[in-house]
mmCIF file of C-alpha atoms in Angstrom:
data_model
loop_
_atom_site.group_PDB
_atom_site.id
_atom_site.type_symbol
_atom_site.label_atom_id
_atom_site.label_comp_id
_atom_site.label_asym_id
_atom_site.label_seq_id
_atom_site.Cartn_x
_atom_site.Cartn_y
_atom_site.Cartn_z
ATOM 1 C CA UNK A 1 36.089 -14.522 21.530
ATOM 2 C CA UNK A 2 33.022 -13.275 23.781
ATOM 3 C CA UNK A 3 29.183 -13.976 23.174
ATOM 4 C CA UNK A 4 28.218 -11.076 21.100
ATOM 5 C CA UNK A 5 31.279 -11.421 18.409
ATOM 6 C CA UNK A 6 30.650 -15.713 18.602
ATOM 7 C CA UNK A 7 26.797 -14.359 17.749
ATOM 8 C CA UNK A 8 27.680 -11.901 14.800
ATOM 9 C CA UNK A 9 30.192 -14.333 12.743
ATOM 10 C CA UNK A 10 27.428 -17.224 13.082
ATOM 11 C CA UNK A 11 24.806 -15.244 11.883
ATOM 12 C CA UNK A 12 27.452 -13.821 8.760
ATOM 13 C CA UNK A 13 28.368 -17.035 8.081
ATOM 14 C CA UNK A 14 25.266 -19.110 7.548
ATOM 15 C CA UNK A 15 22.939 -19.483 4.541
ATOM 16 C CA UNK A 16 20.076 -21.329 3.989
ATOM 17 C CA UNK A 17 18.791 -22.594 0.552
ATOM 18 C CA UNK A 18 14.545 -21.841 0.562
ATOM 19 C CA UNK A 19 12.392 -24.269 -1.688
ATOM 20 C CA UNK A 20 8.512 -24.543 -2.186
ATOM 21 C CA UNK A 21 6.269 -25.905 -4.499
ATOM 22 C CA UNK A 22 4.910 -23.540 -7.452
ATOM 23 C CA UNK A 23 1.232 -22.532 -7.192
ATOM 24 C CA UNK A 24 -1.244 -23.829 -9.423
ATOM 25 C CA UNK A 25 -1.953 -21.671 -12.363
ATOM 26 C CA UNK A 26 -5.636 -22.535 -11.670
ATOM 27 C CA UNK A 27 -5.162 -21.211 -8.120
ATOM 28 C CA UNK A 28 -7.382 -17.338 -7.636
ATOM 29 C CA UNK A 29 -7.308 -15.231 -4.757
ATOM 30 C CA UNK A 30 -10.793 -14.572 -3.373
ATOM 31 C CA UNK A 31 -13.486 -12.143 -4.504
ATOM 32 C CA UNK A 32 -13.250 -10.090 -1.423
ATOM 33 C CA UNK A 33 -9.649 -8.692 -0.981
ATOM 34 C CA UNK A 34 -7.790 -5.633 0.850
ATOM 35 C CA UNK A 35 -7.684 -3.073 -2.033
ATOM 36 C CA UNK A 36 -6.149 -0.116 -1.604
ATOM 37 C CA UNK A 37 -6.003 3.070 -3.806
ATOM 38 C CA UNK A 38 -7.645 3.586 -7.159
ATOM 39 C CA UNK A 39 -8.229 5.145 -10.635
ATOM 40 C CA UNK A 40 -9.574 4.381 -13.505
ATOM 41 C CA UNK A 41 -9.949 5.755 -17.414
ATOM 42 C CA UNK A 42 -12.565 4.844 -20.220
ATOM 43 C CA UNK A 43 -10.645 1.553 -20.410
ATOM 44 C CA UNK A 44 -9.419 0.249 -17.095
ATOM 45 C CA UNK A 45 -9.140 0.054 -13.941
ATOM 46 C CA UNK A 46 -5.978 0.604 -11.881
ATOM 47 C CA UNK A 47 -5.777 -0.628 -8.137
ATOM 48 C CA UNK A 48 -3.602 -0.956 -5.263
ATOM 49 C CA UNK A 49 -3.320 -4.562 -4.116
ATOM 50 C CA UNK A 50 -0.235 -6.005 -1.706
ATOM 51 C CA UNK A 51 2.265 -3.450 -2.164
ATOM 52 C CA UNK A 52 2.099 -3.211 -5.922
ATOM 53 C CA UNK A 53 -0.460 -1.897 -8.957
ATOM 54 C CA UNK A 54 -2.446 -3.560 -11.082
ATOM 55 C CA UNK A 55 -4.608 -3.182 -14.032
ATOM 56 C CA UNK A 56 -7.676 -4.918 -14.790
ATOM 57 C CA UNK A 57 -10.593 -4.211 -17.535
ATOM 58 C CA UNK A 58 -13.388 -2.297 -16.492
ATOM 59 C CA UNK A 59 -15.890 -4.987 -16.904
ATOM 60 C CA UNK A 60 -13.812 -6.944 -14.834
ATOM 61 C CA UNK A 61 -11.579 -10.199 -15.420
ATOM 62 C CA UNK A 62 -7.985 -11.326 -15.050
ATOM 63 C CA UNK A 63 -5.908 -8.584 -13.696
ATOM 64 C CA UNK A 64 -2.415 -7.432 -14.626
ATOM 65 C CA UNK A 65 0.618 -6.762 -12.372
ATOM 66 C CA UNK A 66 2.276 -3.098 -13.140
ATOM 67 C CA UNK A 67 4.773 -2.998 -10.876
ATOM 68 C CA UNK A 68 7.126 -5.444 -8.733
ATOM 69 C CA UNK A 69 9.620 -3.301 -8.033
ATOM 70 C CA UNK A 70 10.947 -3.964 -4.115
ATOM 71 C CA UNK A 71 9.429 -1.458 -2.582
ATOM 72 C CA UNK A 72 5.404 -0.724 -2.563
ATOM 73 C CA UNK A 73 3.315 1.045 -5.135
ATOM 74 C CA UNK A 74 0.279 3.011 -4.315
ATOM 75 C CA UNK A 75 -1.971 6.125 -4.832
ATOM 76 C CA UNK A 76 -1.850 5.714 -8.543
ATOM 77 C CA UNK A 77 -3.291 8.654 -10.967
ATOM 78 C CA UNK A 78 -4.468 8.474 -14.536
ATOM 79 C CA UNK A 79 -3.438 11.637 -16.680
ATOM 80 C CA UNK A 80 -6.856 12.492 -18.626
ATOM 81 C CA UNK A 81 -6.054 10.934 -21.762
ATOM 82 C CA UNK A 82 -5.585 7.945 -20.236
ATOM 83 C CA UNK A 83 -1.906 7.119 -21.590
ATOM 84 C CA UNK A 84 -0.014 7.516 -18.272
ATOM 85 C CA UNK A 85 0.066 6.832 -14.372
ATOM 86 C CA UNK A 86 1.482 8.895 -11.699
ATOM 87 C CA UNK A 87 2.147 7.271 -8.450
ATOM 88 C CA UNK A 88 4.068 6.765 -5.199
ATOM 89 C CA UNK A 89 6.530 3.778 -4.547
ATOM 90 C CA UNK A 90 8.257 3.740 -1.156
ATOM 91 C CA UNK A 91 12.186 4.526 -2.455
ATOM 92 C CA UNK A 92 14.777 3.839 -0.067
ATOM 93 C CA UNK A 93 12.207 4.536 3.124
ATOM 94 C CA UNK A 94 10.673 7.184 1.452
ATOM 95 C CA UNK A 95 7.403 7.879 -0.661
ATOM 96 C CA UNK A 96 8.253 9.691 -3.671
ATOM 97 C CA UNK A 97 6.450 10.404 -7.019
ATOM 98 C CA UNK A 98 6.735 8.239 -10.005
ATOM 99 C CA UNK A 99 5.245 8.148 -13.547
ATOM 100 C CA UNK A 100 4.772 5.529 -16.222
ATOM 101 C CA UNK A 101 2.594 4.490 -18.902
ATOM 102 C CA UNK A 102 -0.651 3.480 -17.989
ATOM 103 C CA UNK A 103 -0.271 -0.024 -19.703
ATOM 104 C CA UNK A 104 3.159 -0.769 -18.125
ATOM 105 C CA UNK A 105 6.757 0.166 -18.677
ATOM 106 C CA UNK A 106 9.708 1.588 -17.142
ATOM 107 C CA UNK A 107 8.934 4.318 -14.539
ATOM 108 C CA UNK A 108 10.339 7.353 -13.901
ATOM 109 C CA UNK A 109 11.349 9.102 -10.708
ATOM 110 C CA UNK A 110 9.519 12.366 -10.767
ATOM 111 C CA UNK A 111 10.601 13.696 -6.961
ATOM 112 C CA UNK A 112 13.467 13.198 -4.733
ATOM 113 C CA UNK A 113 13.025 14.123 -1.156
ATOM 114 C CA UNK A 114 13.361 12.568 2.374
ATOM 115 C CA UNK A 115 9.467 13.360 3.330
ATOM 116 C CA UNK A 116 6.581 11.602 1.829
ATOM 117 C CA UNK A 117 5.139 12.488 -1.498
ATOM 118 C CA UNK A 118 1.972 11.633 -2.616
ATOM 119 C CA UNK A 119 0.330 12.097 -6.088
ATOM 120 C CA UNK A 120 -3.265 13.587 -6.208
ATOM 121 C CA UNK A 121 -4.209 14.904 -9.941
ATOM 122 C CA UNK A 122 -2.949 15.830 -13.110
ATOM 123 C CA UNK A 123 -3.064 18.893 -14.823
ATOM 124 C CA UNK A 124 -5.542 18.770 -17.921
ATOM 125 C CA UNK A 125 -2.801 19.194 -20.694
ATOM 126 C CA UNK A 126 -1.368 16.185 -18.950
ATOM 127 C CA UNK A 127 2.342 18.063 -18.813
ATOM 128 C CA UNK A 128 2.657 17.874 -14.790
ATOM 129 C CA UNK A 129 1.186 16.134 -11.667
ATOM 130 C CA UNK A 130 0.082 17.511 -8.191
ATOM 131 C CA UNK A 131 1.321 16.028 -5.155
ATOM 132 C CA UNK A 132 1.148 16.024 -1.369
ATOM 133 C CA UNK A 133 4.015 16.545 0.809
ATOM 134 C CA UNK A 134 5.104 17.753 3.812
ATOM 135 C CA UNK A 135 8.991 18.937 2.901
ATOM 136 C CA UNK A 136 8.178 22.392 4.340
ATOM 137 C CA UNK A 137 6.287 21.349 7.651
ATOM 138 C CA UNK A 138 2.441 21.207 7.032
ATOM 139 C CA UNK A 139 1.341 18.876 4.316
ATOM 140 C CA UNK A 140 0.538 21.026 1.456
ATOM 141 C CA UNK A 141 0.174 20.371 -2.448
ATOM 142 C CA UNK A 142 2.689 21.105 -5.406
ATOM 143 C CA UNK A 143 2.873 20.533 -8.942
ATOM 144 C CA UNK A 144 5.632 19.271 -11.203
ATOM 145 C CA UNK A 145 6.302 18.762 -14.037
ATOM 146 C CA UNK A 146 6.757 15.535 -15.820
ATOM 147 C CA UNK A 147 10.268 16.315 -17.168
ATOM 148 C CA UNK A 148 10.726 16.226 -12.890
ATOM 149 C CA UNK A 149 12.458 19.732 -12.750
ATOM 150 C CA UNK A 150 11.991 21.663 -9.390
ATOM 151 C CA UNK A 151 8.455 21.430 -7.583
ATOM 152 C CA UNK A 152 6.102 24.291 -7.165
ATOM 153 C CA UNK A 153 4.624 25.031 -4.007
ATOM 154 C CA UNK A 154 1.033 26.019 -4.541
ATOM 155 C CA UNK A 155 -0.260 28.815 -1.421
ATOM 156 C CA UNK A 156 -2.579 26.489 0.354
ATOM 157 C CA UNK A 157 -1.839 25.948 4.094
ATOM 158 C CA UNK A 158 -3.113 22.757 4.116
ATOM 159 C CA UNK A 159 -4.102 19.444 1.622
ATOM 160 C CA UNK A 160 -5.267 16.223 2.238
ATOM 161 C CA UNK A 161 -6.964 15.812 -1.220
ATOM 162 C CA UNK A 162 -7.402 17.602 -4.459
ATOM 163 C CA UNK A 163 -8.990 17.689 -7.854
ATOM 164 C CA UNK A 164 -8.403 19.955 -10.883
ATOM 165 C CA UNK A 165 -10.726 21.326 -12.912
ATOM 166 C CA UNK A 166 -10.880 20.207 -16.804
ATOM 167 C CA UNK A 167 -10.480 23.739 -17.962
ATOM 168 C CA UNK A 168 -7.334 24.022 -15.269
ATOM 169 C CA UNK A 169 -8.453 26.894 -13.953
ATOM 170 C CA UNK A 170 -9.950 25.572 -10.275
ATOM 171 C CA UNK A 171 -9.294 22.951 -7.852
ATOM 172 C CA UNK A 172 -11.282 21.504 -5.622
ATOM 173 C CA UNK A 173 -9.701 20.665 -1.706
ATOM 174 C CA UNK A 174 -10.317 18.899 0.941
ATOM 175 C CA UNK A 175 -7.661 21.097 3.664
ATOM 176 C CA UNK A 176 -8.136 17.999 6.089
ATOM 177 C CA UNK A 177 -8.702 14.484 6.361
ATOM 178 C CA UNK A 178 -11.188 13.643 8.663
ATOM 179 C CA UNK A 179 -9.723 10.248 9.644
ATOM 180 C CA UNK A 180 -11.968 7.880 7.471
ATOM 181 C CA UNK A 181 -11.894 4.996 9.594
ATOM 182 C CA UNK A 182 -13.418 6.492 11.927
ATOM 183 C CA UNK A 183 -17.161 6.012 11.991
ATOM 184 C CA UNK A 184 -19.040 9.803 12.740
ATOM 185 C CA UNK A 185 -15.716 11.347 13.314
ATOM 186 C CA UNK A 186 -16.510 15.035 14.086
ATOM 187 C CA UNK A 187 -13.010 16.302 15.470
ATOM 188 C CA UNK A 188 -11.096 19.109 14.367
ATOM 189 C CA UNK A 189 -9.664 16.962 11.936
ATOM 190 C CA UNK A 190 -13.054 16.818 9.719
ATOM 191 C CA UNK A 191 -12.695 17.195 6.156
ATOM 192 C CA UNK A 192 -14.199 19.831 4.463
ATOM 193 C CA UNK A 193 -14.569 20.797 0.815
ATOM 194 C CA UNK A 194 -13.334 24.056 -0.582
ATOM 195 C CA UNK A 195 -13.235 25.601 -4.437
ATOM 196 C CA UNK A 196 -9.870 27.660 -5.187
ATOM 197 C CA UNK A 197 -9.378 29.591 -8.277
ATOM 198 C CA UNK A 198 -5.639 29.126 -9.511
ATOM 199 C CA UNK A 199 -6.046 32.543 -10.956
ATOM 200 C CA UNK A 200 -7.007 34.537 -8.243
ATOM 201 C CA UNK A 201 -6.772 32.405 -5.942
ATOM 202 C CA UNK A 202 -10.240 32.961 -3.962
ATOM 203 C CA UNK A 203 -11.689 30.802 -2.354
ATOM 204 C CA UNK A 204 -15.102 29.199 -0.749
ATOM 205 C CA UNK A 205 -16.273 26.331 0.852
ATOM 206 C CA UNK A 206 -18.611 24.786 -1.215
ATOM 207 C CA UNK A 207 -20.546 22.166 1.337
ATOM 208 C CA UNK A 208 -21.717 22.908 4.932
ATOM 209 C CA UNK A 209 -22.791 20.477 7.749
ATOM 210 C CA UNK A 210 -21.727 18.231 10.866
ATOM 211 C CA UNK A 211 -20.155 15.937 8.112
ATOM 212 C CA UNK A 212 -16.335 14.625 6.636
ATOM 213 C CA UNK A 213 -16.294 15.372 3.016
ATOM 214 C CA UNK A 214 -13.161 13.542 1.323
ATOM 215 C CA UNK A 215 -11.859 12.651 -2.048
ATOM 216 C CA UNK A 216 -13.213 15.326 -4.176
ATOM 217 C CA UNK A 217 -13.283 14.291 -7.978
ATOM 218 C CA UNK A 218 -13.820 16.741 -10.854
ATOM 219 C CA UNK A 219 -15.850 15.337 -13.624
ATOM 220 C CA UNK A 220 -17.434 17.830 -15.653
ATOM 221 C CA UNK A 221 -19.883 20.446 -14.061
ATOM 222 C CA UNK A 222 -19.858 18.021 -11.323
ATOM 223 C CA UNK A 223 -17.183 17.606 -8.177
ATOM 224 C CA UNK A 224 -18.294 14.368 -7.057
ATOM 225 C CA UNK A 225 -16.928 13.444 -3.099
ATOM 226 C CA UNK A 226 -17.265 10.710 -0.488
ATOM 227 C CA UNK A 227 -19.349 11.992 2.663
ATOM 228 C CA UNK A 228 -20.662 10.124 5.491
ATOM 229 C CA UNK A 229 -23.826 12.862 5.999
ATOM 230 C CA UNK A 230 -25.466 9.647 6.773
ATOM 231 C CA UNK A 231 -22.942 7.976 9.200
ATOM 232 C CA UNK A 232 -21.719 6.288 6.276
ATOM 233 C CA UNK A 233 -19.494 7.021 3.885
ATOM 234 C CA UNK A 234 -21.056 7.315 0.670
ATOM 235 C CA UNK A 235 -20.660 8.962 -3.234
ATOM 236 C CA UNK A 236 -22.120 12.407 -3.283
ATOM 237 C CA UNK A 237 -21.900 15.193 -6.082
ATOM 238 C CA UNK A 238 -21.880 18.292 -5.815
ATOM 239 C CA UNK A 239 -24.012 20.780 -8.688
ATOM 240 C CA UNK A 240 -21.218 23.722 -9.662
ATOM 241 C CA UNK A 241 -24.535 25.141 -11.950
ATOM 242 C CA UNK A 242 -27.504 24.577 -9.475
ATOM 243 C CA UNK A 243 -25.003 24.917 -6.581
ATOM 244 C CA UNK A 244 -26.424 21.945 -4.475
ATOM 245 C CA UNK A 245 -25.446 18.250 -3.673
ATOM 246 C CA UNK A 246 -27.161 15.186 -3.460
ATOM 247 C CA UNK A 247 -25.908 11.197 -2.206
ATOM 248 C CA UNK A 248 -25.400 8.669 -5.150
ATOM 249 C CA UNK A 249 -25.260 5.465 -2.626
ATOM 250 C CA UNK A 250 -27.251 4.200 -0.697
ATOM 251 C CA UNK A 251 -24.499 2.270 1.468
ATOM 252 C CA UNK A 252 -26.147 1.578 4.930
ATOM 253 C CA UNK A 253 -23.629 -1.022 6.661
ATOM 254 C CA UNK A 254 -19.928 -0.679 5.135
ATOM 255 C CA UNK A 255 -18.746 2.813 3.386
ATOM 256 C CA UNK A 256 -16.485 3.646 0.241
ATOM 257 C CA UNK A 257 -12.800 3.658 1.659
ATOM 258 C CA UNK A 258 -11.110 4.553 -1.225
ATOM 259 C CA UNK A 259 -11.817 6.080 -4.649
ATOM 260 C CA UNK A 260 -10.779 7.689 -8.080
ATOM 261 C CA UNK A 261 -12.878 9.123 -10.769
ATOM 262 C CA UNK A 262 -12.302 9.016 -14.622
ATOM 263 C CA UNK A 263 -14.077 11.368 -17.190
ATOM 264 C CA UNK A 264 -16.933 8.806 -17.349
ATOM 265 C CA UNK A 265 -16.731 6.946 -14.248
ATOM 266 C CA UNK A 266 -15.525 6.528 -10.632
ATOM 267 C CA UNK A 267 -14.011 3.515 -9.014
ATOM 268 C CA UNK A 268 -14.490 2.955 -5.341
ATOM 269 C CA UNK A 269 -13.677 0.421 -3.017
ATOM 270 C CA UNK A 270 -15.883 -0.780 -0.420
ATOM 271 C CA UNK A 271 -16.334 -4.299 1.649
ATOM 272 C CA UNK A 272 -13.386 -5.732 -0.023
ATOM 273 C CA UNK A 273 -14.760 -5.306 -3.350
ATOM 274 C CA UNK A 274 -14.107 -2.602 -6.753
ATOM 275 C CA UNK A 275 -17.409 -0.570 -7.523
ATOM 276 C CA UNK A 276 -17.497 1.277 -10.582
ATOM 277 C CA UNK A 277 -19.979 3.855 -10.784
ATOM 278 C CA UNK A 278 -21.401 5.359 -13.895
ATOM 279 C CA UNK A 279 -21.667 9.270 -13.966
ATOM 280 C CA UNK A 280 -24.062 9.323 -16.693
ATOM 281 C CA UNK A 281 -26.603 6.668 -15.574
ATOM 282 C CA UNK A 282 -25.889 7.141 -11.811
ATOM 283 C CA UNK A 283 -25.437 2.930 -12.160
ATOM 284 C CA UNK A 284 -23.021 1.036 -9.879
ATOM 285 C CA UNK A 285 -21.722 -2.461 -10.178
ATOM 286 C CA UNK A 286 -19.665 -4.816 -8.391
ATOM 287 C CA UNK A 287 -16.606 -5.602 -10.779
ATOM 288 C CA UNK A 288 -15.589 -9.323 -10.846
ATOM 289 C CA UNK A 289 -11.482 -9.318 -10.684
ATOM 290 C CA UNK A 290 -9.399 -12.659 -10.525
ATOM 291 C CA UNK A 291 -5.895 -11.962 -9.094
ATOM 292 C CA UNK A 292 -3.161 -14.914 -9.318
ATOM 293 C CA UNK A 293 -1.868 -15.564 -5.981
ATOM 294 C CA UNK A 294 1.997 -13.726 -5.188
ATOM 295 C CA UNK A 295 4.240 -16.402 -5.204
ATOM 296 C CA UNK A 296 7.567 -14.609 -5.255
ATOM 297 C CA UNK A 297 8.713 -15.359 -1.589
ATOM 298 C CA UNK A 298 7.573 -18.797 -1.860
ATOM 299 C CA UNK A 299 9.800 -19.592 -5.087
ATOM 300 C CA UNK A 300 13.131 -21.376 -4.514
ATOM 301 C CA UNK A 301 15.915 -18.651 -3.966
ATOM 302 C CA UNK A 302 19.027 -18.779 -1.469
ATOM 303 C CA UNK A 303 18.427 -16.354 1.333
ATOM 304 C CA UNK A 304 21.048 -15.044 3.675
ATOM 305 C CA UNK A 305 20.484 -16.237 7.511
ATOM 306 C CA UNK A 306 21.640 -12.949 8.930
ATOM 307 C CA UNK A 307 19.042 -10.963 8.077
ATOM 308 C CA UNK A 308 16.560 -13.583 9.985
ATOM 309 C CA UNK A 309 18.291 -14.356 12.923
ATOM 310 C CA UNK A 310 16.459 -13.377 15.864
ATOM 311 C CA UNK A 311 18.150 -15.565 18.477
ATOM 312 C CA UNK A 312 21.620 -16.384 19.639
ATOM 313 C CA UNK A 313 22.535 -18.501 22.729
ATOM 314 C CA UNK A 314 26.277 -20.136 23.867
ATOM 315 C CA UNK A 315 26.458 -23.430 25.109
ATOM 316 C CA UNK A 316 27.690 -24.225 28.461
ATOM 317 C CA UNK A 317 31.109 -24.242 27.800
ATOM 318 C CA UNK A 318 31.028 -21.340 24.977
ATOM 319 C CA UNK A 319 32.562 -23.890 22.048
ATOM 320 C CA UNK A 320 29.140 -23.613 20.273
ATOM 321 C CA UNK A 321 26.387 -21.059 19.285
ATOM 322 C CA UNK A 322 22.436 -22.020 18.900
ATOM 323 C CA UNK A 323 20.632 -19.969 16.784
ATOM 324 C CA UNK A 324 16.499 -18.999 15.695
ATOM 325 C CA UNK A 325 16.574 -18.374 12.006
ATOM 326 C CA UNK A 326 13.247 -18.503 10.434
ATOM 327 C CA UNK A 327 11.530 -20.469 12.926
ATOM 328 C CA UNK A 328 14.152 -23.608 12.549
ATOM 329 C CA UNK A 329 17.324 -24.232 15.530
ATOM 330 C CA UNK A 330 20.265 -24.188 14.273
ATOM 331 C CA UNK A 331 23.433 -25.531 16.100
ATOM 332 C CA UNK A 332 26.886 -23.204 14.697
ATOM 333 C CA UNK A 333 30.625 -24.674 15.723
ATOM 334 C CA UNK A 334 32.638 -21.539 14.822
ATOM 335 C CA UNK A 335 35.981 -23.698 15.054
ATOM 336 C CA UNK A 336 35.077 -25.610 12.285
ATOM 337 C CA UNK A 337 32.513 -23.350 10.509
ATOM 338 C CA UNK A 338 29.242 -25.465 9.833
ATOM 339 C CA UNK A 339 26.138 -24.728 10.807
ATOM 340 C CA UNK A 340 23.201 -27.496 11.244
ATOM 341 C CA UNK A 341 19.628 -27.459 10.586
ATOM 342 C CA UNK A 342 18.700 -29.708 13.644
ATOM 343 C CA UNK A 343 14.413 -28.744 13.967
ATOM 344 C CA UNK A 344 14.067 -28.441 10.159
ATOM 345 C CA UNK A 345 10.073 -27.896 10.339
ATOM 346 C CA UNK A 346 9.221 -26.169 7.694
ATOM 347 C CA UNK A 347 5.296 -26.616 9.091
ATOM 348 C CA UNK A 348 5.996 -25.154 12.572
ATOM 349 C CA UNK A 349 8.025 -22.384 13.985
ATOM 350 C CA UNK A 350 10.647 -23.048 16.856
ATOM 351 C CA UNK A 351 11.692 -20.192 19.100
ATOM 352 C CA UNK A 352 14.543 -19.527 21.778
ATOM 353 C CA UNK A 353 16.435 -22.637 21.414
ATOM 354 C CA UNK A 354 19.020 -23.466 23.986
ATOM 355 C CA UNK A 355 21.904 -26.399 24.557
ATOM 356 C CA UNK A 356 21.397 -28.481 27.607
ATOM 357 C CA UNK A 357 25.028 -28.000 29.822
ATOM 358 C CA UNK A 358 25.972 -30.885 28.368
ATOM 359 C CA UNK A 359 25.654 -30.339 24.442
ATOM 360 C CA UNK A 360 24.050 -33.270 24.357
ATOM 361 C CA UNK A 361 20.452 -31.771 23.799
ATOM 362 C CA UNK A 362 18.369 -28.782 22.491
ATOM 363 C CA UNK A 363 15.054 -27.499 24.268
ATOM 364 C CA UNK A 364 12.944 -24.666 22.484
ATOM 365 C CA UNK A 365 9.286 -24.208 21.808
ATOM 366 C CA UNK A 366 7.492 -25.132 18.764
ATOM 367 C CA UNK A 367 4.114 -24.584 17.975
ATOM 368 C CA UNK A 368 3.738 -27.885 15.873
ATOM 369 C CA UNK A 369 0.361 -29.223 17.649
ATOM 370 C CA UNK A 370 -1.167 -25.284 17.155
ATOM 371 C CA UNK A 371 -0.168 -23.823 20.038
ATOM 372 C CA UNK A 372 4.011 -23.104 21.585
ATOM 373 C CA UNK A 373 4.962 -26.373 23.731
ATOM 374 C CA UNK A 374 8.564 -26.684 25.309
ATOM 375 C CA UNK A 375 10.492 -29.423 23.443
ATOM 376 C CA UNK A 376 13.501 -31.199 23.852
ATOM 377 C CA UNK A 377 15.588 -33.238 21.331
ATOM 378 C CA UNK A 378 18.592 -35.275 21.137
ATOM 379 C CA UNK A 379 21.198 -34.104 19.079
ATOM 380 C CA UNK A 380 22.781 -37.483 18.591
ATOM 381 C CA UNK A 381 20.042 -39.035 17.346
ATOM 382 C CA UNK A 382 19.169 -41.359 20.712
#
């Protein structure tokens, strides 16, 4: 039997049984977390947080876990009346389009293709969704409908972002994205806003300047948008009566990153934390949100070594196999078809373990003290 087939039905073979401790139910994640996407209705908010969606009151509290399906959850989208969410979960690879109702359920596939699909809006009757994708080359935005027949492609060349109108007439479009981590980006990437009628389909830009406009929300009279006119990116609105646009923030040292609006409200993340703005009072406020901790890969389960193993060596005379699984050496005798945990640290890491020419010993690194340090261990116990 040679090296690589000795390698191959080790790593088959073994499996290792995973235990930990359950977390405290007292136990919180901190204020200050890595949010991601956003929306939010007269009710709740709905955010992105490690791969999945949750829902959380919009005066803040404990929050609620939506999804935990095995792939992520993001960009999620309220319909207007506030009953369901649209949003993306990474399927097989891919991003496609899901809805569900806003309070949790089952979810339903709305899209199936190979290229990424990304939900932006809902139409105002609340009977389909518009999405980003890139299935025919540029990204560009389509509509479906919730029953998930057949997309429509709507005739824009281009679509980072969108908003419709409440009367469903217009949308508002940002063509670009002008890279929002970068601070004073002003590359022929920057994002600009423009107003299409879905009737006639004309179209103007509505903003002008050396600045990125992104996120454009419809509320009202009012397209409200994130801008950094000021080298940081902060809520604007723009005036559809009085035609002119004014900043909201005042943000001087870290900018909005994300946000979604409601018909009262927008939600915005910025410095780790969910700001909810108030459209009528021009008032924003920190929400307080307590998140339990995501235990799920620390819970005792069996686990199947093959899918860790990232190291194989022979001994010297080819009757054994030493293996890295999970940062423990194992030693695997494929005549008699055992395996043996022979680090079993489950506070450090070991990596590239290797038999000394006689069997008699294993030398790897660990990084037990803090930092990787060659080791060596009997394996009879001396």
């Amino acid at each position: 039997m040679n090296r690589r087939n000795i390698t191959i039905l080790a790593a088959s073979l073994l499996m290792l049984a995973l235990a930990s401790g359950k977390a405290s139910t007292q136990e919180r994640l901190p204020a200050s977390m890595m949010y991601g996407p956003l929306t939010v209705n007269r009710t709740h908010i709905v955010f992105t947080l490690a791969g999945d969606l949750w829902m959380v009151d919009r005066k803040g509290g404990d929050a609620k876990r939506l999804t935990s399906s095995p792939g992520e959850s993001s960009f999620p989208v309220i319909s207007p009346d506030g009953s369901m969410l649209a949003f993306s979960r990474q399927t097989g690879g891919q991003w496609e389009v899901y809805s569900m109702p806003a309070a949790g359920g089952e979810a339903k596939r709305l899209t199936w293709h190979p290229s990424r699909d990304v939900p932006v809006a809902w139409a105002p009757d609340g009977k389909s969704v518009y999405f980003l994708s890139s299935r025919s080359g540029n990204r560009k935005l389509y509509r479906i409908g919730i029953d998930g027949v057949l997309p429509e492609e709507l005739p824009f060349w281009d679509a980072a972002a969108a908003s419709i109108s409440p009367d469903g007439n217009r949308i508002a479009v940002t063509p670009q994205s002008g890279l929002m981590n970068w601070r004073v980006y002003r590359g022929g990437m920057q994002g600009r806003l423009w107003l299409t009628n879905l009737t006639d389909w004309s179209t103007e830009e509505i903003t002008r300047g050396n600045q990125n406009e992104e996120l454009p929300m419809w509320i009202g009279t009012r397209i409200y948008f994130v801008s950094d006119q000021s080298g940081i990116f902060n809520l604007h609105s723009y005036d559809l009566v009085s035609k002119r646009s004014r900043q909201l923030t005042k943000f001087e040292k870290y900018g909005i990153r994300f946000a979604g609006a409601g018909s009262e409200s927008i939600a915005f993340v910025r410095d780790g934390r969910i700001h909810l703005h108030d459209v009528k009072t021009d008032v924003t406020n920190v929400i307080d949100i307590q998140v339990e901790p995501d235990r799920r890969e620390l819970q005792p389960r069996t686990a199947v070594a093959a899918q860790f193993n990232d190291w194989a060596a022979l001994s010297g005379n080819g009757d054994k196999v030493v293996l890295g699984i999970r940062g423990d050496a194992f030693v695997f005798d494929p005549a008699k078809g055992v395996a043996v945990n022979v680090t079993n640290t489950p506070q450090a890491a070991e990596r590239f373990p290797m038999l000394s020419p006689d069997g008699r010993s294993i030398a790897y690194f660990s990084d037990e003290s803090g930092e990787y340090q060659l080791h060596i261990r009997s394996l009879s116990g001396d």
